[in-house]
Amino acid sequence: ATPGVTKVRTAKTATGRTGRRRVEGRRSAAKTDPNVARTNDPLAKRQVRDIHRHTGPIPTSVYVIGGIVAVLTMLGLVMVLSASSVSLVHEGVSPWAYFVRQILWALIGTISLFTTMRVPYVRWRGWVRPGLIASYVLMVLPFVPGLGTARNGARAWVELGPIGFQPSEFLKLAVLLYTADLLTKREDRMQVVRATLWPCLAMLGVSSAFMLAQGDLGSAIVLSSIVLAMVFIGGTPMTPLTVSGVGLSIIGLGFVYSTDYRRARFTAFLDLAKNKDHLGYQVWSALVAVQDGGITGAGIGAGKAKWSRLPLAHSDFIFAVIAEELGLIGVVAVMGCYLLFAYFGVQIALAAADRFGMLIAGGVAAWITVQTIINVGGVTGMMPLTGLTLPFMSFGGSSLFVTMTAAGLLLSVARSSA
């Protein structure tokens, strides 16, 4: 017999009330102590498992988030086909090539989403360190001759035969889980920045250094936003958090102004009319496409910008294609989906069963929201262009797969709050 269980049974036999109080105390500890899952007490372990086992009605947020991801992904598939088919025909390639690749990644991402949704999210805590180390190893691969490839000025992709992926997407997820685990373990030391904020910033510095070395400033900005949002949610004092945010902004601007080309490209949006023939050509073309869309749009497949005027229409600038072919109505619908994702992501974080789940949900909501703002802001000329994809919609297998996996984690947290 297990000693812990024997003790509870003996106490209950002697005095029933004392035994019940002891059992209830262990249940309460299992719900509040994030480290109780590591104990050898089988009763405590069983209570932790019960927290993360869905027993009640499925929360509304699960249906909403799941529906949003499904709608955006399916609409993204249609828009990728519409935006890429013409350019592929001009290149002598099958017009279905990008669509087929994207739909395969969408299927793999769907499997990953359902897997992460069904698996209790606390189980990932044992894999945060190996996952982070593996992600750092992947970040080295773009620099390996014969494996790494450069696109649009960034050496951030890996080509393994027919499979290509962007390691920074996996690093975002690994950093999110590592940060959530660290801040959960040190919940009672959040006022001690040396124990919480500094380790997070050190890990962020190493991760961002890899991304900047690859020339991927956009991913570094998103990653910084994820970490800062999570340490804010975790309870870090505002003064050191504000100083950290300002410091990271200065470092980012230093990277931008380190070369004349980066500075000119980063500031081109400030005067698009002057730069429309060179550095601002893509954004200017995107704005023309948005204008041509009007209220109702030209119709799916009937847009003209993708024929030759709008580069990267199927990836970074897919929002412009949506605006041209679906019009203002389509833009409002798509942006409404992202706003709902952000709102319900926050609600899931507030209703999470434990601190680890709260941090995961908050991190995923910040990730998708910030990346959407940066992409749409860049396409519409309201922000610098950074080359980020539009979550769930742009062409890009690794981006779609990882964001769907992150959405599965968010759904897992939502299910556990029932």
Coordinates of C-alpha atoms in Angstrom, one line a residue:
A1 CA 0.0 0.0 0.0
T2 CA 1.1 3.6 -0.7
P3 CA 2.1 5.3 2.6
G4 CA 0.3 8.6 1.7
V5 CA -3.0 6.8 1.0
T6 CA -2.6 4.6 4.1
K7 CA -2.3 7.7 6.3
V8 CA -5.4 9.3 4.8
R9 CA -7.4 6.1 5.4
T10 CA -6.2 5.7 8.9
A11 CA -7.1 9.3 9.8
K12 CA -10.6 8.8 8.3
T13 CA -11.2 5.7 10.3
A14 CA -10.2 7.4 13.5
T15 CA -12.0 10.7 13.0
G16 CA -14.0 11.1 9.8
R17 CA -14.0 14.9 9.8
T18 CA -10.2 15.1 10.2
G19 CA -9.7 12.7 7.3
R20 CA -12.1 14.7 5.1
R21 CA -10.3 17.9 6.0
R22 CA -7.0 16.4 5.1
V23 CA -8.2 15.2 1.7
E24 CA -9.8 18.5 1.0
G25 CA -6.6 20.3 1.9
R26 CA -4.6 18.2 -0.6
R27 CA -7.2 18.9 -3.3
S28 CA -6.8 22.6 -2.6
A29 CA -3.0 22.3 -2.7
A30 CA -3.2 20.4 -6.0
K31 CA -5.2 23.3 -7.5
T32 CA -2.9 26.1 -6.3
D33 CA 0.6 24.7 -6.1
P34 CA 2.1 24.4 -9.6
N35 CA 4.8 22.0 -8.4
V36 CA 2.5 19.5 -6.6
A37 CA 2.5 17.5 -9.9
R38 CA 6.1 16.6 -9.2
T39 CA 5.3 15.1 -5.8
N40 CA 5.3 11.3 -5.1
D41 CA 1.9 11.5 -3.4
P42 CA -0.5 9.6 -5.7
L43 CA -3.5 11.4 -4.3
A44 CA -2.1 14.8 -5.1
K45 CA -1.1 13.6 -8.6
R46 CA -4.6 12.3 -9.2
Q47 CA -6.1 15.7 -8.2
V48 CA -3.7 17.5 -10.6
R49 CA -4.9 15.2 -13.4
D50 CA -8.5 16.0 -12.5
I51 CA -7.9 19.7 -12.9
H52 CA -6.8 19.2 -16.5
R53 CA -9.3 16.6 -17.5
H54 CA -12.4 18.0 -19.2
T55 CA -15.5 16.9 -17.2
G56 CA -18.0 19.7 -17.7
P57 CA -19.7 21.3 -20.7
I58 CA -17.3 22.5 -23.4
P59 CA -16.7 26.3 -22.9
T60 CA -18.0 28.7 -25.5
S61 CA -14.5 30.0 -26.1
V62 CA -13.5 26.6 -27.5
Y63 CA -16.1 26.8 -30.2
V64 CA -15.3 30.4 -31.0
I65 CA -11.5 30.0 -31.2
G66 CA -11.9 26.7 -33.1
G67 CA -14.3 28.4 -35.6
I68 CA -12.1 31.4 -36.1
V69 CA -9.0 29.3 -36.9
A70 CA -11.1 27.1 -39.3
V71 CA -12.6 30.1 -41.1
L72 CA -9.3 32.0 -41.4
T73 CA -7.4 28.9 -42.5
M74 CA -9.9 27.9 -45.2
L75 CA -10.3 31.4 -46.5
G76 CA -6.5 31.6 -46.5
L77 CA -6.3 28.5 -48.7
V78 CA -8.7 30.1 -51.2
M79 CA -6.8 33.4 -51.2
V80 CA -3.4 31.6 -51.6
L81 CA -4.8 29.8 -54.7
S82 CA -6.2 33.1 -56.1
A83 CA -3.1 35.1 -55.4
S84 CA -0.5 32.6 -56.6
S85 CA -2.0 30.8 -59.6
V86 CA -1.4 33.6 -62.2
S87 CA 2.3 34.1 -61.3
L88 CA 2.9 30.3 -61.3
V89 CA 1.5 30.0 -64.8
H90 CA 3.8 32.8 -66.0
E91 CA 6.7 30.8 -64.5
G92 CA 5.6 27.6 -66.3
V93 CA 4.6 25.9 -63.1
S94 CA 1.3 24.3 -62.2
P95 CA -1.1 26.9 -60.9
W96 CA -2.0 24.5 -58.1
A97 CA 1.5 24.1 -56.8
Y98 CA 1.4 26.6 -53.8
F99 CA -2.2 25.6 -53.0
V100 CA -1.4 21.9 -52.8
R101 CA 1.6 22.6 -50.5
Q102 CA -0.5 24.9 -48.3
I103 CA -3.3 22.5 -48.0
L104 CA -0.9 19.7 -47.0
W105 CA 0.5 21.9 -44.3
A106 CA -3.0 22.8 -43.2
L107 CA -3.9 19.2 -42.8
I108 CA -0.7 18.5 -40.7
G109 CA -1.5 21.7 -38.7
T110 CA -5.0 20.4 -38.1
I111 CA -3.7 17.1 -36.7
S112 CA -1.3 19.1 -34.5
L113 CA -4.1 21.4 -33.3
F114 CA -6.3 18.5 -32.2
T115 CA -3.4 16.7 -30.6
T116 CA -2.3 19.7 -28.5
M117 CA -5.9 20.4 -27.7
R118 CA -6.6 16.9 -26.3
V119 CA -3.3 16.6 -24.5
P120 CA -3.3 18.3 -21.1
Y121 CA -1.0 21.4 -21.5
V122 CA 0.8 20.7 -18.2
R123 CA 2.5 17.7 -19.9
W124 CA 4.5 20.1 -22.0
R125 CA 6.3 21.4 -18.9
G126 CA 8.7 18.5 -19.0
W127 CA 9.7 19.3 -22.5
V128 CA 10.4 23.1 -22.3
R129 CA 14.1 22.8 -22.0
P130 CA 14.7 20.2 -24.6
G131 CA 12.4 22.1 -26.9
L132 CA 14.3 25.3 -26.5
I133 CA 17.6 23.7 -27.1
A134 CA 16.3 21.9 -30.2
S135 CA 15.0 25.2 -31.5
Y136 CA 18.4 26.8 -31.1
V137 CA 19.9 24.0 -33.0
L138 CA 17.4 24.6 -35.8
M139 CA 18.3 28.3 -35.8
V140 CA 21.8 27.4 -36.8
L141 CA 20.8 25.5 -39.9
P142 CA 20.1 28.5 -42.1
F143 CA 23.8 29.3 -41.9
V144 CA 24.9 25.8 -43.0
P145 CA 25.9 25.8 -46.7
G146 CA 23.6 23.7 -48.8
L147 CA 20.8 23.9 -46.2
G148 CA 20.1 27.6 -45.6
T149 CA 18.5 29.8 -48.2
A150 CA 18.1 33.6 -48.4
R151 CA 14.8 35.2 -49.4
N152 CA 14.1 38.9 -49.5
G153 CA 17.3 39.8 -47.7
A154 CA 16.9 37.4 -44.9
R155 CA 18.7 34.1 -44.5
A156 CA 16.1 32.5 -42.3
W157 CA 14.9 29.4 -44.2
V158 CA 16.0 25.8 -44.4
E159 CA 15.6 23.6 -47.5
L160 CA 15.6 19.8 -46.9
G161 CA 14.8 18.4 -50.3
P162 CA 11.2 19.2 -51.1
I163 CA 10.6 20.4 -47.5
G164 CA 11.3 24.0 -46.5
F165 CA 10.7 25.6 -43.2
Q166 CA 11.5 28.7 -41.1
P167 CA 13.2 27.7 -37.8
S168 CA 12.2 31.0 -36.1
E169 CA 8.6 30.0 -36.1
F170 CA 9.4 27.0 -33.9
L171 CA 11.5 29.1 -31.7
K172 CA 8.6 31.4 -30.9
L173 CA 6.6 28.5 -29.6
A174 CA 9.6 27.1 -27.6
V175 CA 10.3 30.5 -26.0
L176 CA 6.6 30.9 -25.1
L177 CA 6.5 27.5 -23.3
Y178 CA 9.8 28.1 -21.5
T179 CA 8.8 31.5 -20.3
A180 CA 5.4 30.2 -19.0
D181 CA 7.2 27.4 -17.1
L182 CA 9.8 29.7 -15.6
L183 CA 7.3 32.3 -14.4
T184 CA 5.1 29.5 -13.0
K185 CA 7.9 28.0 -11.0
R186 CA 8.9 31.4 -9.6
E187 CA 5.4 32.8 -8.9
D188 CA 6.3 33.8 -5.4
R189 CA 9.4 35.7 -6.6
M190 CA 7.9 38.0 -9.2
Q191 CA 9.0 41.1 -7.4
V192 CA 12.6 39.8 -7.6
V193 CA 13.6 40.8 -11.2
R194 CA 16.9 38.9 -11.0
A195 CA 14.9 35.7 -10.6
T196 CA 12.2 36.3 -13.2
L197 CA 12.6 39.2 -15.6
W198 CA 16.4 39.0 -16.1
P199 CA 16.4 35.3 -17.0
C200 CA 13.5 35.9 -19.5
L201 CA 15.4 38.9 -21.0
A202 CA 18.6 36.8 -21.3
M203 CA 16.8 34.0 -23.1
L204 CA 15.1 36.6 -25.3
G205 CA 18.4 38.2 -26.1
V206 CA 19.9 34.9 -27.3
S207 CA 16.8 34.1 -29.3
S208 CA 16.6 37.6 -30.9
A209 CA 20.3 37.5 -31.7
F210 CA 19.8 34.4 -33.8
M211 CA 16.9 36.2 -35.6
L212 CA 18.8 39.4 -36.2
A213 CA 21.8 37.5 -37.5
Q214 CA 19.4 36.0 -40.1
G215 CA 18.1 39.4 -40.9
D216 CA 14.7 38.7 -39.6
L217 CA 13.7 41.8 -37.6
G218 CA 10.0 41.1 -37.8
S219 CA 10.3 37.8 -35.9
A220 CA 12.5 39.4 -33.3
I221 CA 9.8 42.1 -32.7
V222 CA 7.1 39.5 -32.4
L223 CA 9.2 37.4 -30.0
S224 CA 9.9 40.4 -27.8
S225 CA 6.2 41.2 -27.7
I226 CA 5.4 37.7 -26.6
V227 CA 7.9 37.7 -23.8
L228 CA 7.1 41.2 -22.5
A229 CA 3.4 40.4 -22.6
M230 CA 3.9 37.2 -20.5
V231 CA 6.1 38.8 -17.9
F232 CA 3.5 41.6 -17.6
I233 CA 0.7 39.0 -17.2
G234 CA 2.9 37.2 -14.7
G235 CA 3.1 40.2 -12.4
T236 CA 6.5 41.8 -13.1
P237 CA 6.8 45.4 -11.5
M238 CA 6.0 48.1 -14.1
T239 CA 9.2 50.1 -13.6
P240 CA 11.7 47.5 -14.6
L241 CA 9.3 46.2 -17.3
T242 CA 9.0 49.6 -18.9
V243 CA 12.8 50.1 -18.8
S244 CA 13.2 46.7 -20.5
G245 CA 10.7 47.7 -23.2
V246 CA 12.5 50.9 -23.9
G247 CA 15.9 49.2 -23.9
L248 CA 14.7 46.6 -26.4
S249 CA 13.3 49.3 -28.6
I250 CA 16.6 51.1 -28.6
I251 CA 18.4 47.9 -29.5
G252 CA 16.0 47.3 -32.4
L253 CA 16.4 50.8 -33.7
G254 CA 20.2 50.4 -33.5
F255 CA 20.0 47.3 -35.7
V256 CA 17.8 49.2 -38.2
Y257 CA 20.1 52.2 -38.4
S258 CA 23.3 50.1 -38.5
T259 CA 23.2 50.3 -42.3
D260 CA 21.9 52.9 -44.7
Y261 CA 19.8 50.3 -46.6
R262 CA 18.0 49.0 -43.5
R263 CA 17.3 52.6 -42.4
A264 CA 16.0 53.6 -45.8
R265 CA 13.8 50.5 -46.1
F266 CA 12.5 50.8 -42.5
T267 CA 11.5 54.5 -43.0
A268 CA 10.2 54.3 -46.5
F269 CA 6.6 54.1 -45.3
L270 CA 6.9 57.7 -44.0
D271 CA 6.9 59.0 -47.6
L272 CA 5.4 56.4 -49.9
A273 CA 4.9 58.9 -52.7
K274 CA 8.6 59.6 -52.8
N275 CA 9.6 56.0 -52.5
K276 CA 6.9 54.3 -54.6
D277 CA 9.3 53.5 -57.5
H278 CA 11.8 51.7 -55.3
L279 CA 11.7 50.9 -51.5
G280 CA 8.0 51.7 -51.2
Y281 CA 6.9 50.0 -54.4
Q282 CA 5.4 46.9 -52.7
V283 CA 3.4 49.0 -50.2
W284 CA 2.3 51.5 -52.8
S285 CA 1.0 48.6 -55.0
A286 CA -0.8 47.1 -52.1
L287 CA -2.5 50.4 -51.4
V288 CA -3.7 50.6 -55.0
A289 CA -5.1 47.1 -54.7
V290 CA -6.9 48.1 -51.4
Q291 CA -8.4 51.1 -53.2
D292 CA -9.5 49.1 -56.2
G293 CA -11.4 46.7 -53.9
G294 CA -14.0 49.3 -52.9
I295 CA -16.9 48.2 -50.7
T296 CA -17.7 44.8 -52.1
G297 CA -14.5 43.9 -53.9
A298 CA -13.8 42.6 -57.4
G299 CA -14.7 39.0 -56.5
I300 CA -12.5 36.0 -55.6
G301 CA -10.0 35.4 -58.4
A302 CA -10.9 38.7 -60.3
G303 CA -8.2 40.9 -58.7
K304 CA -5.7 42.4 -61.0
A305 CA -2.9 43.5 -58.7
K306 CA -1.6 39.9 -58.3
W307 CA -0.9 39.6 -62.1
S308 CA 2.3 41.6 -62.0
R309 CA 1.9 44.7 -59.9
L310 CA 2.0 43.2 -56.4
P311 CA 5.0 41.1 -55.5
L312 CA 4.6 38.3 -52.8
A313 CA 0.9 38.5 -53.2
H314 CA 0.4 35.0 -51.8
S315 CA 2.5 35.5 -48.7
D316 CA 3.4 38.9 -47.0
F317 CA 0.8 40.9 -49.0
I318 CA -2.2 38.5 -49.0
F319 CA -4.1 41.1 -47.0
A320 CA -4.0 43.4 -50.1
V321 CA -5.4 40.6 -52.2
I322 CA -8.2 40.1 -49.7
A323 CA -9.0 43.8 -49.7
E324 CA -9.1 43.9 -53.5
E325 CA -11.2 40.8 -54.1
L326 CA -13.5 40.9 -51.0
G327 CA -13.6 44.6 -50.5
L328 CA -14.2 46.5 -47.3
I329 CA -16.8 43.9 -46.2
G330 CA -14.2 41.1 -46.4
V331 CA -11.6 43.2 -44.6
V332 CA -14.0 44.0 -41.7
A333 CA -15.0 40.3 -41.5
V334 CA -11.3 39.1 -41.4
M335 CA -10.2 41.8 -38.9
G336 CA -13.3 41.0 -36.8
C337 CA -12.1 37.4 -36.6
Y338 CA -8.7 38.5 -35.3
L339 CA -10.3 40.8 -32.8
L340 CA -12.5 38.0 -31.5
F341 CA -9.4 35.8 -31.3
A342 CA -7.7 38.4 -29.1
Y343 CA -10.7 38.9 -26.9
F344 CA -11.5 35.3 -26.3
G345 CA -7.7 34.6 -25.8
V346 CA -7.7 37.0 -23.0
Q347 CA -10.9 35.5 -21.5
I348 CA -9.3 32.1 -21.6
A349 CA -6.3 33.4 -19.8
L350 CA -8.4 34.9 -17.1
A351 CA -10.4 31.7 -16.6
A352 CA -7.4 29.3 -16.8
A353 CA -7.3 26.5 -14.2
D354 CA -3.7 27.4 -13.2
R355 CA -0.9 29.9 -13.7
F356 CA 0.9 27.9 -16.4
G357 CA -2.3 27.9 -18.5
M358 CA -2.9 31.6 -17.9
L359 CA 0.5 32.4 -19.2
I360 CA 0.2 30.2 -22.2
A361 CA -3.1 31.7 -23.2
G362 CA -1.9 35.2 -22.7
G363 CA 1.2 34.5 -24.7
V364 CA -0.6 33.0 -27.7
A365 CA -3.2 35.8 -27.7
A366 CA -0.3 38.4 -27.7
W367 CA 1.5 36.5 -30.4
I368 CA -1.3 36.3 -33.0
T369 CA -2.5 39.8 -32.2
V370 CA 0.9 41.5 -32.5
Q371 CA 1.8 39.7 -35.7
T372 CA -1.5 40.6 -37.3
I373 CA -1.1 44.2 -36.4
I374 CA 2.5 44.3 -37.8
N375 CA 1.5 42.6 -41.1
V376 CA -1.7 44.7 -41.7
G377 CA 0.1 47.9 -40.6
G378 CA 3.0 47.2 -43.0
V379 CA 0.7 46.3 -46.0
T380 CA -1.4 49.4 -45.5
G381 CA 1.6 51.8 -45.1
M382 CA 0.8 52.6 -41.4
M383 CA 3.9 50.9 -40.1
P384 CA 7.4 49.8 -41.4
L385 CA 7.4 46.7 -43.6
T386 CA 9.0 43.8 -41.8
G387 CA 8.1 40.8 -44.0
L388 CA 5.9 39.0 -41.5
T389 CA 3.1 36.6 -42.6
L390 CA -0.6 37.1 -41.8
P391 CA -1.4 34.3 -39.2
F392 CA -3.4 31.4 -40.6
M393 CA -3.8 33.0 -44.0
S394 CA -0.5 33.7 -45.7
F395 CA 1.4 31.1 -47.7
G396 CA 4.0 29.5 -45.5
G397 CA 4.0 25.9 -44.2
S398 CA 6.0 26.3 -41.0
S399 CA 4.1 29.5 -40.1
L400 CA 0.7 27.8 -40.6
F401 CA 1.7 24.7 -38.7
V402 CA 3.1 26.5 -35.7
T403 CA 0.3 29.0 -35.3
M404 CA -2.2 26.1 -35.5
T405 CA -0.3 24.3 -32.9
A406 CA -0.3 27.4 -30.7
A407 CA -4.1 27.6 -31.2
G408 CA -4.4 24.0 -30.0
L409 CA -2.5 24.9 -26.8
L410 CA -5.0 27.8 -26.3
L411 CA -7.9 25.4 -26.8
S412 CA -6.3 23.0 -24.3
V413 CA -6.3 25.7 -21.7
A414 CA -9.9 26.6 -22.5
R415 CA -11.0 23.0 -22.1
S416 CA -9.3 22.7 -18.8
S417 CA -11.1 25.7 -17.4
A418 CA -14.5 24.0 -17.7

